[in-house]
PDB file of C-alpha atoms in Angstrom:
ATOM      1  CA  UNK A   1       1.128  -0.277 -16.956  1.00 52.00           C
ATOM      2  CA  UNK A   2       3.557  -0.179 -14.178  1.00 65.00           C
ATOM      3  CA  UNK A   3       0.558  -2.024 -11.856  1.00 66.00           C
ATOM      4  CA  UNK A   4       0.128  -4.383 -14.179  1.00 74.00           C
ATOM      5  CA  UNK A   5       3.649  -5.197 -14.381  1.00 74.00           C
ATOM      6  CA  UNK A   6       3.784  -5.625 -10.643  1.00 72.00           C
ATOM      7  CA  UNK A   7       0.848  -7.717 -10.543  1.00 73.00           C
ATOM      8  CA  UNK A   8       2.620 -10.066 -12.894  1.00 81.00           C
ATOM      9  CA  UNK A   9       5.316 -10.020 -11.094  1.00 80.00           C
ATOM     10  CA  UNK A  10       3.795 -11.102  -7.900  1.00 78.00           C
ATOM     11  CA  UNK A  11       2.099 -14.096  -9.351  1.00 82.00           C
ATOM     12  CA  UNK A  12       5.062 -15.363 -11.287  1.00 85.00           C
ATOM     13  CA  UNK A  13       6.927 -15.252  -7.604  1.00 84.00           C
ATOM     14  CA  UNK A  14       3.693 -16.904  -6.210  1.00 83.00           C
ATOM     15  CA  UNK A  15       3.236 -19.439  -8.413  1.00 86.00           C
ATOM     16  CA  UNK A  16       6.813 -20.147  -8.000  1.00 86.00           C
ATOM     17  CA  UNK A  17       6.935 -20.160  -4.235  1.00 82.00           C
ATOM     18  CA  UNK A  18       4.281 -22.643  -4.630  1.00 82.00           C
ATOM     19  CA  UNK A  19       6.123 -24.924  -7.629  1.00 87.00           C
ATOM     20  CA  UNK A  20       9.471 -24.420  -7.533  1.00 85.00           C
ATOM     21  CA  UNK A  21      10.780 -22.771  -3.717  1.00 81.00           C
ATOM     22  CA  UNK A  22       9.945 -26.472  -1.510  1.00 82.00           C
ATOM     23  CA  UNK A  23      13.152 -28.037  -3.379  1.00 85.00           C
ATOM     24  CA  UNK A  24      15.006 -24.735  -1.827  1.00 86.00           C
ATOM     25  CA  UNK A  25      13.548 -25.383   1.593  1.00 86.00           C
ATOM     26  CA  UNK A  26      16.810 -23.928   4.069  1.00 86.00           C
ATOM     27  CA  UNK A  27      15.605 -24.878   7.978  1.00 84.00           C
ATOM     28  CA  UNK A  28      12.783 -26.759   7.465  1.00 87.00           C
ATOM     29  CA  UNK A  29      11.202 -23.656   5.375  1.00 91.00           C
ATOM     30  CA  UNK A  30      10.815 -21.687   2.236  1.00 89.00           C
ATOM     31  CA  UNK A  31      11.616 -18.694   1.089  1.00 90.00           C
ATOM     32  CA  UNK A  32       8.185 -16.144   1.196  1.00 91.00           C
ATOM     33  CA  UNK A  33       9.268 -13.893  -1.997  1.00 91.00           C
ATOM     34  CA  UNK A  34       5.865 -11.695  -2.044  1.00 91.00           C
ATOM     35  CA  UNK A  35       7.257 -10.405   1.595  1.00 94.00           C
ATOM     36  CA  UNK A  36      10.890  -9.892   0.018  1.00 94.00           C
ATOM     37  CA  UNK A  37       9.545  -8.139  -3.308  1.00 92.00           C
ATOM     38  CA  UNK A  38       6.797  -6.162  -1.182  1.00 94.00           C
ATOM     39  CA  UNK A  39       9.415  -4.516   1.277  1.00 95.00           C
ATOM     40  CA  UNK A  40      11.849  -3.888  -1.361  1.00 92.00           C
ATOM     41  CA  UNK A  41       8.981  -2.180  -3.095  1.00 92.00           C
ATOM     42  CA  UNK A  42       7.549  -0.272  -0.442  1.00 94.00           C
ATOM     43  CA  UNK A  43      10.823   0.503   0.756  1.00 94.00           C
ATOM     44  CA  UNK A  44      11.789   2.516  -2.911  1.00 91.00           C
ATOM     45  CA  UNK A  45       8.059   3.555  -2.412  1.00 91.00           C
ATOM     46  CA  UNK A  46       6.651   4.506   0.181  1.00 93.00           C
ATOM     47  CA  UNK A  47       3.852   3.844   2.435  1.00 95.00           C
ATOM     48  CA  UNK A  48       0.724   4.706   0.811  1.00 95.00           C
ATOM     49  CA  UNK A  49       2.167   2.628  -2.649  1.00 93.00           C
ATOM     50  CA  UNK A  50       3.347   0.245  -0.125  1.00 94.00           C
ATOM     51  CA  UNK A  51      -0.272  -0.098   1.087  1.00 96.00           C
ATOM     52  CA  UNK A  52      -1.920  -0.646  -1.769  1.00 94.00           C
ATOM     53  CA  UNK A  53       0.702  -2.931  -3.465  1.00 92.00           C
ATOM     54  CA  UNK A  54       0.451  -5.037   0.312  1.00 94.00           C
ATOM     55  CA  UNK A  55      -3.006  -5.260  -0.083  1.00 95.00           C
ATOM     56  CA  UNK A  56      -3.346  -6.685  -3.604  1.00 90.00           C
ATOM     57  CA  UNK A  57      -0.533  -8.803  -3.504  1.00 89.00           C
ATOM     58  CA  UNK A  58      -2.232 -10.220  -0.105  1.00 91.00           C
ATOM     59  CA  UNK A  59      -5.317 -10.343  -2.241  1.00 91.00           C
ATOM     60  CA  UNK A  60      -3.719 -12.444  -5.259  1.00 86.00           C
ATOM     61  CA  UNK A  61      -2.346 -14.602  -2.035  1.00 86.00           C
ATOM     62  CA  UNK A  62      -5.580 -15.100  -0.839  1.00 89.00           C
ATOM     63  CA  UNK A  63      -7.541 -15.920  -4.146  1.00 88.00           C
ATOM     64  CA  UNK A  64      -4.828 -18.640  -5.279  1.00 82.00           C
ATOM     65  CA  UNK A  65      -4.572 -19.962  -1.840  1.00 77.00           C
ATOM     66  CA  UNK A  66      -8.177 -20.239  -1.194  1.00 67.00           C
ATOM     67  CA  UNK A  67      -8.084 -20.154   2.225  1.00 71.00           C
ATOM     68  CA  UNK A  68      -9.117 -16.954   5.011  1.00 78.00           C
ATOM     69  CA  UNK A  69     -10.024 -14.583   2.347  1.00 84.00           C
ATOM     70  CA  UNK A  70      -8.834 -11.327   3.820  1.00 86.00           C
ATOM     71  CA  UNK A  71      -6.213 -12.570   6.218  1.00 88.00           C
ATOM     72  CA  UNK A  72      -2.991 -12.472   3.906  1.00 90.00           C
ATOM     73  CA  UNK A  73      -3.971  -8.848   2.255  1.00 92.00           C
ATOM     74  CA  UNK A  74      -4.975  -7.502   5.703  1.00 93.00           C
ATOM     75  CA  UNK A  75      -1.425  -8.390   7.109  1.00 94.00           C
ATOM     76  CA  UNK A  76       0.437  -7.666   4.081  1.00 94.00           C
ATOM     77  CA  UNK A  77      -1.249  -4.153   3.604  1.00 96.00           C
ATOM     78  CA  UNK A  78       0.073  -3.463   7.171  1.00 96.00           C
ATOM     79  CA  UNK A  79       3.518  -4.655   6.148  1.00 96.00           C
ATOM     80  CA  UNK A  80       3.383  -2.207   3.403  1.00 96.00           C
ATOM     81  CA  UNK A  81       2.458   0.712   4.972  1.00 97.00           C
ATOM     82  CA  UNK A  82       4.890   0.187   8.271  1.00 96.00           C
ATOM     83  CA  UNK A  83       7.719  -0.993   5.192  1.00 96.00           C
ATOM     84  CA  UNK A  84       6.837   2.620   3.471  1.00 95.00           C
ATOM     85  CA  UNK A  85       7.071   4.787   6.073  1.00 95.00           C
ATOM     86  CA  UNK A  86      11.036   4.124   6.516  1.00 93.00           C
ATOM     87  CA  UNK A  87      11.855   5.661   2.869  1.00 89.00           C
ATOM     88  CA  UNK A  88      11.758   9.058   4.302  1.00 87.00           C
ATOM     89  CA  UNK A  89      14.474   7.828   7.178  1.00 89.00           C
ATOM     90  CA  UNK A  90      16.178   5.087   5.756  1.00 89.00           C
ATOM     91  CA  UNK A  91      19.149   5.538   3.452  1.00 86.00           C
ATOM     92  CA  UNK A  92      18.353   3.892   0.383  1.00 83.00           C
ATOM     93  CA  UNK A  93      22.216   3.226  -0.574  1.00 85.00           C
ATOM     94  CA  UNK A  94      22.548   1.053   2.343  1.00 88.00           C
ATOM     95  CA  UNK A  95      22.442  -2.247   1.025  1.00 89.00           C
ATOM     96  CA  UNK A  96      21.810  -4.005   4.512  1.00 92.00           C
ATOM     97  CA  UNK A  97      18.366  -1.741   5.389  1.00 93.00           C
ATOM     98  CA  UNK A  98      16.207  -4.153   3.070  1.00 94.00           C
ATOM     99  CA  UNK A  99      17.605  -6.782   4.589  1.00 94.00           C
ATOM    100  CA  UNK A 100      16.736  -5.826   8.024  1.00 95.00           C
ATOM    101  CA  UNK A 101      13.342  -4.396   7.016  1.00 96.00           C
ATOM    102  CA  UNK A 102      12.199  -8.066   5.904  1.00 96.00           C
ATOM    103  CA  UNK A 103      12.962  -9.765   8.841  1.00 97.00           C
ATOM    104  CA  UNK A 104      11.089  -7.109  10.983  1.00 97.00           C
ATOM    105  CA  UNK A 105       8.296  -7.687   8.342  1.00 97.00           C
ATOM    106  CA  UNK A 106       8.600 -10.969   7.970  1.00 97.00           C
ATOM    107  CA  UNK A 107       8.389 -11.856  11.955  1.00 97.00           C
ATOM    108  CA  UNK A 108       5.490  -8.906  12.048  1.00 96.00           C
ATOM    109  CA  UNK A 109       3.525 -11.131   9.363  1.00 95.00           C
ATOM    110  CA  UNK A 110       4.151 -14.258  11.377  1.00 93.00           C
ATOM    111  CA  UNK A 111       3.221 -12.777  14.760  1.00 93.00           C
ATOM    112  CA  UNK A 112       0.252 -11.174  13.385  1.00 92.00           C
ATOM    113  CA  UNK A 113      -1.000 -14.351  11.323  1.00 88.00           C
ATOM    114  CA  UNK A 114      -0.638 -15.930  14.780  1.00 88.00           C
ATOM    115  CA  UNK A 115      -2.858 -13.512  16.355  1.00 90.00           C
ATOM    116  CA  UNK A 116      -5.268 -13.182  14.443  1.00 86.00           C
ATOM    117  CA  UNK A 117      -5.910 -17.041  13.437  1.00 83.00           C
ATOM    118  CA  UNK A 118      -6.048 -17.140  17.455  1.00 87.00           C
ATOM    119  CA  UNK A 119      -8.723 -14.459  17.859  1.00 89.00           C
ATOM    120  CA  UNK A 120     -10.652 -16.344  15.105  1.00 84.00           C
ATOM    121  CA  UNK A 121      -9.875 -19.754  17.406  1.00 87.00           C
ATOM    122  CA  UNK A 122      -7.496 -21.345  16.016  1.00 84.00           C
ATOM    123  CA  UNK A 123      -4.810 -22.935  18.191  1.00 82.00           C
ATOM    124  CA  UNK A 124      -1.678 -22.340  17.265  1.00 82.00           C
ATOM    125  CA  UNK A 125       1.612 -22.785  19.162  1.00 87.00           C
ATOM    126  CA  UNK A 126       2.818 -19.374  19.549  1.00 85.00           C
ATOM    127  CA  UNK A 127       6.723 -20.339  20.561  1.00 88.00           C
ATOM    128  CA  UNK A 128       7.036 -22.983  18.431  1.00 88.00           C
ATOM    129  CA  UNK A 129       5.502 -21.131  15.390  1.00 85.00           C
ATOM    130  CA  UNK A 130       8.146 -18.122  16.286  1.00 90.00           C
ATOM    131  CA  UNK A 131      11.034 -20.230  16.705  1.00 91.00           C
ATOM    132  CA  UNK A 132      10.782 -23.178  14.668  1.00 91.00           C
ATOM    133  CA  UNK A 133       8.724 -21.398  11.347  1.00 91.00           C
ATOM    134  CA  UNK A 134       8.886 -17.706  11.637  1.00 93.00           C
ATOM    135  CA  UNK A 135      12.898 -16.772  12.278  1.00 95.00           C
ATOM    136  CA  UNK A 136      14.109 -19.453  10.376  1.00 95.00           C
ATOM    137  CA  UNK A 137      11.927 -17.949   7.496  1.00 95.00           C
ATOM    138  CA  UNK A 138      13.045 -13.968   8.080  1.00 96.00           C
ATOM    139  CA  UNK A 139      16.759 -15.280   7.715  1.00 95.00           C
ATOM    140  CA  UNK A 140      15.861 -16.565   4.507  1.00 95.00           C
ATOM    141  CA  UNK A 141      13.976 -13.540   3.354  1.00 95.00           C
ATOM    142  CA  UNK A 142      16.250 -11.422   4.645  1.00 96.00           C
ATOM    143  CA  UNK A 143      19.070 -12.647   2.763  1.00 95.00           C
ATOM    144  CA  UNK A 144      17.239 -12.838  -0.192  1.00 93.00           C
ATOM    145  CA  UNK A 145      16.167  -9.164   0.010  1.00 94.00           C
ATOM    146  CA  UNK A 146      19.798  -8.035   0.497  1.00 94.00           C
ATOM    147  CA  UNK A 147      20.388  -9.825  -2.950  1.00 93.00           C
ATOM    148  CA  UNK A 148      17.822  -8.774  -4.592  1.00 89.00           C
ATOM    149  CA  UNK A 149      18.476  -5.635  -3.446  1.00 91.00           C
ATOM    150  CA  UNK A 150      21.872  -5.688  -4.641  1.00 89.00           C
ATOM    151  CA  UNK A 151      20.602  -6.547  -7.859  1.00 87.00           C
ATOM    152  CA  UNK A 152      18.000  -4.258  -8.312  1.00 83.00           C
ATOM    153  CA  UNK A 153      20.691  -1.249  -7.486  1.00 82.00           C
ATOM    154  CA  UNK A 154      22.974  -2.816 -10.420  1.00 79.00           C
ATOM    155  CA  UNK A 155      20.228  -2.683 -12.754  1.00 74.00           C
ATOM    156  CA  UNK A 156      19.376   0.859 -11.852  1.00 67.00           C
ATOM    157  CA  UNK A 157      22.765   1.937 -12.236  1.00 67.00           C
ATOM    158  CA  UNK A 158      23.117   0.552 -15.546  1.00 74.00           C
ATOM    159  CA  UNK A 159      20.393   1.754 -16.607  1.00 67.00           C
ATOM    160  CA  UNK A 160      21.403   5.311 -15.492  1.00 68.00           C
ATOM    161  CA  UNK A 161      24.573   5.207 -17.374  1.00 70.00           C
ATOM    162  CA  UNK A 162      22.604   3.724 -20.655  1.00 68.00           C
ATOM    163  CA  UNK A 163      20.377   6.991 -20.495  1.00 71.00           C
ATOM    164  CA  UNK A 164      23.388   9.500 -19.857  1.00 73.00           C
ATOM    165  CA  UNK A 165      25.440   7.705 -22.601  1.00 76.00           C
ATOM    166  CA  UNK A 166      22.751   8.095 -25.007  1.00 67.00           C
ATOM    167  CA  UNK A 167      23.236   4.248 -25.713  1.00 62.00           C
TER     168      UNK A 167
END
């Protein structure tokens, strides 16, 4: 139940990164909220849930985007699993560590989309991608994590005094 839940999740943040996100754009670009809701999740986690969440929200990417089948839940299961393995060392009452695990995933996505769309041929430019796409991008994510964050540890708190309460 709990996958499915995810999985709706995910699309309802896909379909509105694809619908509603352009109006937001901040820099030139929009927000990617699978990368902010997959570290936050493999970062609570783990690595081997952040895997396998990484891969099929990559997967959903890739079948509504119809493009490189593969490529997006290929990266993201990497992001995942790399996300994951900091619950072990990361203190997850730090507010800021979400934050500063999406931009590390979010300019590892970028530089590995780059690389691997230029071992398939493709001709992107790297230091223009980077700067002009890529950081501008992690900012946003970043800041969105550390609110989303924020409110996810609200919710969780509440909910922890609703169950000890008894209401």
């Amino acid at each position: 139940m709990q996958f499915l839940g995810l999985m709706l999740l995910w699309l309802a943040a896909l379909i509105l990164e694809a619908t509603l996100l352009p109006a937001f754009k901040m820099a030139g670009v929009k927000a990617d909220l699978l990368t902010v809701f997959l570290t936050i999740f493999a970062f609570l986690k783990g690595a081997p849930g952040g895997a396998a969440a990484g891969f099929f929200c990559g997967l959903l990417e890739d079948l509504y985007l119809a493009k490189f089948l593969g490529l997006n839940a290929l990266i993201r299961m990497a992001t995942g699993y790399l996300v994951g393995l900091s619950k072990d060392w990361l203190n997850r009452d730090n507010i800021l560590a979400p934050g500063i695990l999406t931009f590390v995933a979010t300019v590892g996505q970028g530089f590995l989309f780059l690389f691997i769309s230029y071992l398939a041929g493709f001709k992107y430019p790297w230091l223009a991608g980077m700067l002009t796409v890529v950081l501008p991008m992690a900012l946003y994510n970043s800041s969105l994590a550390v609110l989303g964050y924020s409110i996810y540890q609200g919710g969780a708190a509440w909910g922890s005094r609703k169950r000890k309460t008894g209401n």
